[in-house]
Amino acid sequence: MAASDSDDSLYPIAVLIDELRNEDVQLRLNSIKKLSTIALALGVERTRSELIPFLTDTIYDEDEVLLALAEQLGNFTPLVGGQEHVHCLLPPLESLATVEETVVRDKAVESLRKIAGDHSSADLEAHFVPLVKRLAQGDWFTSRTSACGLFSVPYPRVSSTVKAELRTNFRNLCGDDTPMVRRAAAGKMGEFAKVLELEYLKSDLIPLWTNLASDEQVQNDSVRLLAVEACVSIASILPPEDLETLVMPTLKNAAEDKSWRVRYMVADKFTELQMAVGPEITKKELVPAFQGLLKDCEAEVRAAAANKVKEFCENLPEDIREATIMTSILPCVKWSFSLQDLVSDANQHVKSALASVIMGLSPILGKDNTVEHLLPLFLLMLKDECAEVRLNIISNLDCVNQVIGIHQLSQSLLPAIVELAEDTKWRVRLAIIEYMPLLAGQLGVEFFDEKLNSLCMSWLVDHVYAIREAATNNLKKLVEKFGAEWAQSTILPKVVGMAQDPNYLHRMTTLFCINVLADVCGNETTMKVLLPVVVKLAADAVPNVRFNVAKTIQKIGSQFDATTINNQCKPCLEKLQSDQDYDVKYYAQEAMSVLCDAA
Amino acid sequence: MSAATGPVTDKIDPFSKKQSVKKPKQKRSQASSRYKAKGGTELVPLPQLKDAPPAEQHELFIKKLQQCSVVFDFMDSVSDLKGKEIKRASLNELVDYITAGRGVLTEQVYPEVVKMIASNIFRTLPPSENTEFDPEEDDPTLEASWPHLQIVYEFFLRFLESPDFQPSIAKKYIDQKFVLQLLELFDSEDPRERDFLKTVLHRIYGKFLGLRAFIRKQINHIFLKFIYETEHFNGVGELLEILGSIINGFALPLKAEHKQFLIKVLIPLHKAKSLSLYHAQLAYCVVQFLEKDATLTEPVVRGLLKFWPKTCSQKEVMFLGEIEEILDVIEPSQFVRIQEPLFKQISKCVSSPHFQVAERALYFWNNEYVMSLIEENSNVIMPIMFPNLYRISKEHWNQTIVALVYNVLKTFMEMNSKLFDELTANYKAERQKERKKEKEREELWKKLDGLEINATVNNKEVKSVPPTSTNTPVAGASPAVGTRYAPYSPTAHRLMAK
């Protein structure tokens, strides 16, 4: 390499290694992070013969340093001379893959997987696979845990004898004495299944998987839990005729496992499982299992299942979809929602999960079913004591709206909205505001003026800034819907009135409103009604208001003709430019230069 | 609604009203996650054991055990009150019966007893009510079925402690699987249950020799999972307490397995966030090991130094406490082996800006034994400690610390006045040397960086190497280069404007 030839003596390895040995951890860490620079200075040959052996020997350090090292080495292939020499990186990474700390080990495995791709097939067999085997047979559980992640990368590229060895090793890891190792093996089973030949998948891996999935030791529901994850990959690879005998019994057991964590996992992966096993098995096996999960005794499980209701129903085969929903799913949903859980409020999560997805069923079921079966449920949810439940219904109303129209709902909707608009949680209020323009469009101007207008104005003086901000943007959208005339008669008087409010935050809100309304109200109104208010506020006692005046003029100035700019805007800005406050001056100057540029 | 008028000014004050949003805290109890507990079995009161003729007592005892295997739903506090009361009375009777009666533990009784205990206590623990449960702040969720569970545990203990109890028969039923399930329960949030479990497991460990190795191994697994995977397990403290007395009984010389447990499990346990919950028990275990075998001192101290807290001052104080406990029992020959790295750390602690850390480290000088060790090795320790002490004596913000540092410097002066004078005289020169070295480092890296830039431009082959050099400036780079002023933010100082 060019660099190494130029001046070796400049960078004796001792100096560089001194840096890697520095007493201060932070300095050591910095040096390791620049390991590629050091390697570059040394050139490929000396990197191989001096630097890498040094690194291999000195792997006892702070985990943070080791983590950086593990990461660096994954990108080192070109620095040691490319493909034919890449295997010299294996020894340090092998040591790193055995350390105690999980993040270091994981990073080492990641880097090993990365450089496995840089190996030739011959080198994989000569160097990489032996490393995997050594790790898989290591004394302490850490090396065996790391080994689990190293099977799927080399497997497709080695000879059939070596493949057989790899399978044997993986099998041993699945039956390891330590639960940590079994967990790691269960976690990697899915990816290993994907590279395995079908016959071995059936003869080797499936029995192992079944074993892990029934890991009898009570302590290790964590193993069974990971086996559920692997189930998705395995089921998607196997041909349908094998699914029923090889996969389904285990899956059914998992759905009824005595540990709620395993059942939760099944519920959480349910739609993925549904896609993997296909429509026939879904019909026969998954629908009952799903019913069971929706009625589970643990709220966590019910909530996870509830979240999947919509997607599950959408993915049902068309011929049975409606019937299944009506006869199997909906009754469970109703049951689950009305379940009285006296002490714990975990039930609240189930309810809000249901509320957020149940609306999605409306398009699937069509108008008649929605009116007859879903509507009562929606109304029930709208009256729920929990704000989140009501909110989830309201924010998903558009689905139903498309099916049955909003007038059916408006009467029962309104009290709920008014109540939510004053909820103590500002995020709830925010969500309601965001829904306002849509509602306004549906309900029409009269209804809106009568019922909702005062609500929209009250948000402008909310004590949370995010709400005030959202309220101003909401006004803009409303004006876009109802027109400038409506704005002038209904909104502007209030906005302008707030300019005299004793609270400076409210006076600023006036300015913020003007910023967004100027556009939609038209030039005429802006000039006649809004600009005078802005100019007047330039004399405000609070500097924040004054520099916001400058900002507002900068924003709306482009709407005016030259006379207005020269006669009203500029004098005002000139005055602000000589303000005693630094920030006011700054923004006034900025606004001035923008106005001048435009003109 | 008149938004612009009225006394809204108060309402808008951003600092008021926040508190009102938070829900009042309420004491909770929680049911165990029992999957599809079967209902519908109505309990029929049985005659009292003490009223039954002796010939029938045995059979009645078994019947009562079977009756007590029925589990009730305590989340519904009003359901089946009659049944619950019958079971409670039966359980109490059972406790009395095996405590007072002799010869009641016949061979046929064992499977029934274990079955009754298992069906009551073994269950999948429910999901935690509070996902961000902080054991130091929050009240634990209590087990709802405790009225029954407590008597079952009570019964279990009496059973194990009964003079008639025969482990040779019991081991058929109290086997590895039973123990595994028992260990699982240590994760219970209810401290009352964990306390019972602790005694129960201790008794089992004492009476079932065949299970000892297995129990130790499974505790290992629980700890390792806690350290490296979940960082969550409620019963770490209780398990450590049991281990404390187990370690006490280890035979000498220590087996390799036990040493491995110390180095690979107990030491890494110091890493976990929730250390404060079990630190006392952990430190006790560690010191127990050192008292057994002094040669373990070096790996233990080096291990602690490796896991020394970087940012958590509270944990740092705990570490210092443990170090002092170790120093209390250290052998002088071992002290020599670890003094250098150890006092480098202590020197850092002494100059910590957190005064509790500094104070805790300086307290070492009040410990007579530690003082004598320092005195013996003053030629090594003084040069390590001196620069930081000297600096701190001039610039620490806390006057108590400054006073303590003066005392330490005074003891050094008395210990070895010649060395002390040398160190004082060389202080400035040493600092200059350090600065010079720092500069040289910087130069070196500048050259290397230049090289890398050239190489990336010239050499296509290395293009794939990410330019890491730009990510982190070398620490300690001269302030002229390193310091950039944040752009002036006009609103920052406005927050209080009104």
PDB file of N, CA, C and O in Angstrom, chain B residues 308 316 320 344-354 357-359 361 388:
ATOM      1  N   TRP B 308     -15.870  -0.962  38.114  1.00  0.00           N
ATOM      2  CA  TRP B 308     -16.032   0.262  38.903  1.00  0.00           C
ATOM      3  C   TRP B 308     -17.020   1.207  38.214  1.00  0.00           C
ATOM      4  O   TRP B 308     -16.904   1.453  37.020  1.00  0.00           O
ATOM      5  N   GLU B 316     -20.746   3.954  43.485  1.00  0.00           N
ATOM      6  CA  GLU B 316     -19.328   4.123  43.781  1.00  0.00           C
ATOM      7  C   GLU B 316     -19.103   4.076  45.299  1.00  0.00           C
ATOM      8  O   GLU B 316     -18.154   3.462  45.776  1.00  0.00           O
ATOM      9  N   LEU B 320     -16.745   1.456  47.356  1.00  0.00           N
ATOM     10  CA  LEU B 320     -15.714   1.860  48.310  1.00  0.00           C
ATOM     11  C   LEU B 320     -15.931   1.160  49.647  1.00  0.00           C
ATOM     12  O   LEU B 320     -14.977   0.711  50.288  1.00  0.00           O
ATOM     13  N   LYS B 344      -4.702   3.674  42.455  1.00  0.00           N
ATOM     14  CA  LYS B 344      -4.987   4.568  41.328  1.00  0.00           C
ATOM     15  C   LYS B 344      -6.471   4.899  41.316  1.00  0.00           C
ATOM     16  O   LYS B 344      -6.871   6.038  41.071  1.00  0.00           O
ATOM     17  N   GLN B 345      -7.295   3.868  41.576  1.00  0.00           N
ATOM     18  CA  GLN B 345      -8.736   4.103  41.619  1.00  0.00           C
ATOM     19  C   GLN B 345      -9.114   4.978  42.819  1.00  0.00           C
ATOM     20  O   GLN B 345      -9.899   5.917  42.690  1.00  0.00           O
ATOM     21  N   ILE B 346      -8.524   4.655  43.952  1.00  0.00           N
ATOM     22  CA  ILE B 346      -8.858   5.439  45.144  1.00  0.00           C
ATOM     23  C   ILE B 346      -8.459   6.902  44.952  1.00  0.00           C
ATOM     24  O   ILE B 346      -9.176   7.817  45.364  1.00  0.00           O
ATOM     25  N   SER B 347      -7.343   7.088  44.283  1.00  0.00           N
ATOM     26  CA  SER B 347      -6.909   8.454  44.015  1.00  0.00           C
ATOM     27  C   SER B 347      -7.935   9.195  43.162  1.00  0.00           C
ATOM     28  O   SER B 347      -8.206  10.377  43.353  1.00  0.00           O
ATOM     29  N   LYS B 348      -8.534   8.465  42.209  1.00  0.00           N
ATOM     30  CA  LYS B 348      -9.593   9.086  41.393  1.00  0.00           C
ATOM     31  C   LYS B 348     -10.815   9.408  42.252  1.00  0.00           C
ATOM     32  O   LYS B 348     -11.449  10.448  42.084  1.00  0.00           O
ATOM     33  N   CYS B 349     -11.147   8.474  43.143  1.00  0.00           N
ATOM     34  CA  CYS B 349     -12.333   8.680  43.988  1.00  0.00           C
ATOM     35  C   CYS B 349     -12.136   9.881  44.907  1.00  0.00           C
ATOM     36  O   CYS B 349     -13.054  10.682  45.117  1.00  0.00           O
ATOM     37  N   VAL B 350     -10.944   9.997  45.463  1.00  0.00           N
ATOM     38  CA  VAL B 350     -10.658  11.091  46.381  1.00  0.00           C
ATOM     39  C   VAL B 350     -10.883  12.429  45.693  1.00  0.00           C
ATOM     40  O   VAL B 350     -11.346  13.384  46.303  1.00  0.00           O
ATOM     41  N   SER B 351     -10.597  12.475  44.397  1.00  0.00           N
ATOM     42  CA  SER B 351     -10.760  13.756  43.705  1.00  0.00           C
ATOM     43  C   SER B 351     -12.101  13.843  42.982  1.00  0.00           C
ATOM     44  O   SER B 351     -12.290  14.706  42.134  1.00  0.00           O
ATOM     45  N   SER B 352     -13.026  12.956  43.334  1.00  0.00           N
ATOM     46  CA  SER B 352     -14.348  13.028  42.704  1.00  0.00           C
ATOM     47  C   SER B 352     -15.053  14.321  43.092  1.00  0.00           C
ATOM     48  O   SER B 352     -15.012  14.735  44.243  1.00  0.00           O
ATOM     49  N   PRO B 353     -15.701  14.962  42.129  1.00  0.00           N
ATOM     50  CA  PRO B 353     -16.447  16.178  42.476  1.00  0.00           C
ATOM     51  C   PRO B 353     -17.663  15.876  43.358  1.00  0.00           C
ATOM     52  O   PRO B 353     -18.218  16.772  43.972  1.00  0.00           O
ATOM     53  N   HIS B 354     -18.085  14.602  43.384  1.00  0.00           N
ATOM     54  CA  HIS B 354     -19.192  14.252  44.263  1.00  0.00           C
ATOM     55  C   HIS B 354     -18.632  14.050  45.671  1.00  0.00           C
ATOM     56  O   HIS B 354     -17.851  13.128  45.900  1.00  0.00           O
ATOM     57  N   VAL B 357     -18.563  10.583  47.490  1.00  0.00           N
ATOM     58  CA  VAL B 357     -17.574   9.628  47.006  1.00  0.00           C
ATOM     59  C   VAL B 357     -16.209   9.967  47.595  1.00  0.00           C
ATOM     60  O   VAL B 357     -15.514   9.108  48.159  1.00  0.00           O
ATOM     61  N   ALA B 358     -15.847  11.236  47.469  1.00  0.00           N
ATOM     62  CA  ALA B 358     -14.543  11.670  47.980  1.00  0.00           C
ATOM     63  C   ALA B 358     -14.444  11.395  49.480  1.00  0.00           C
ATOM     64  O   ALA B 358     -13.437  10.871  49.977  1.00  0.00           O
ATOM     65  N   GLU B 359     -15.520  11.710  50.182  1.00  0.00           N
ATOM     66  CA  GLU B 359     -15.521  11.547  51.632  1.00  0.00           C
ATOM     67  C   GLU B 359     -15.348  10.077  52.022  1.00  0.00           C
ATOM     68  O   GLU B 359     -14.540   9.720  52.865  1.00  0.00           O
ATOM     69  N   ALA B 361     -13.978   7.703  50.326  1.00  0.00           N
ATOM     70  CA  ALA B 361     -12.616   7.246  50.056  1.00  0.00           C
ATOM     71  C   ALA B 361     -11.651   7.774  51.113  1.00  0.00           C
ATOM     72  O   ALA B 361     -10.764   7.049  51.583  1.00  0.00           O
ATOM     73  N   ASN B 388      -3.183  14.037  43.014  1.00  0.00           N
ATOM     74  CA  ASN B 388      -4.599  14.371  43.154  1.00  0.00           C
ATOM     75  C   ASN B 388      -4.901  15.038  44.487  1.00  0.00           C
ATOM     76  O   ASN B 388      -5.675  15.990  44.552  1.00  0.00           O
TER      77      ASN B 388
END
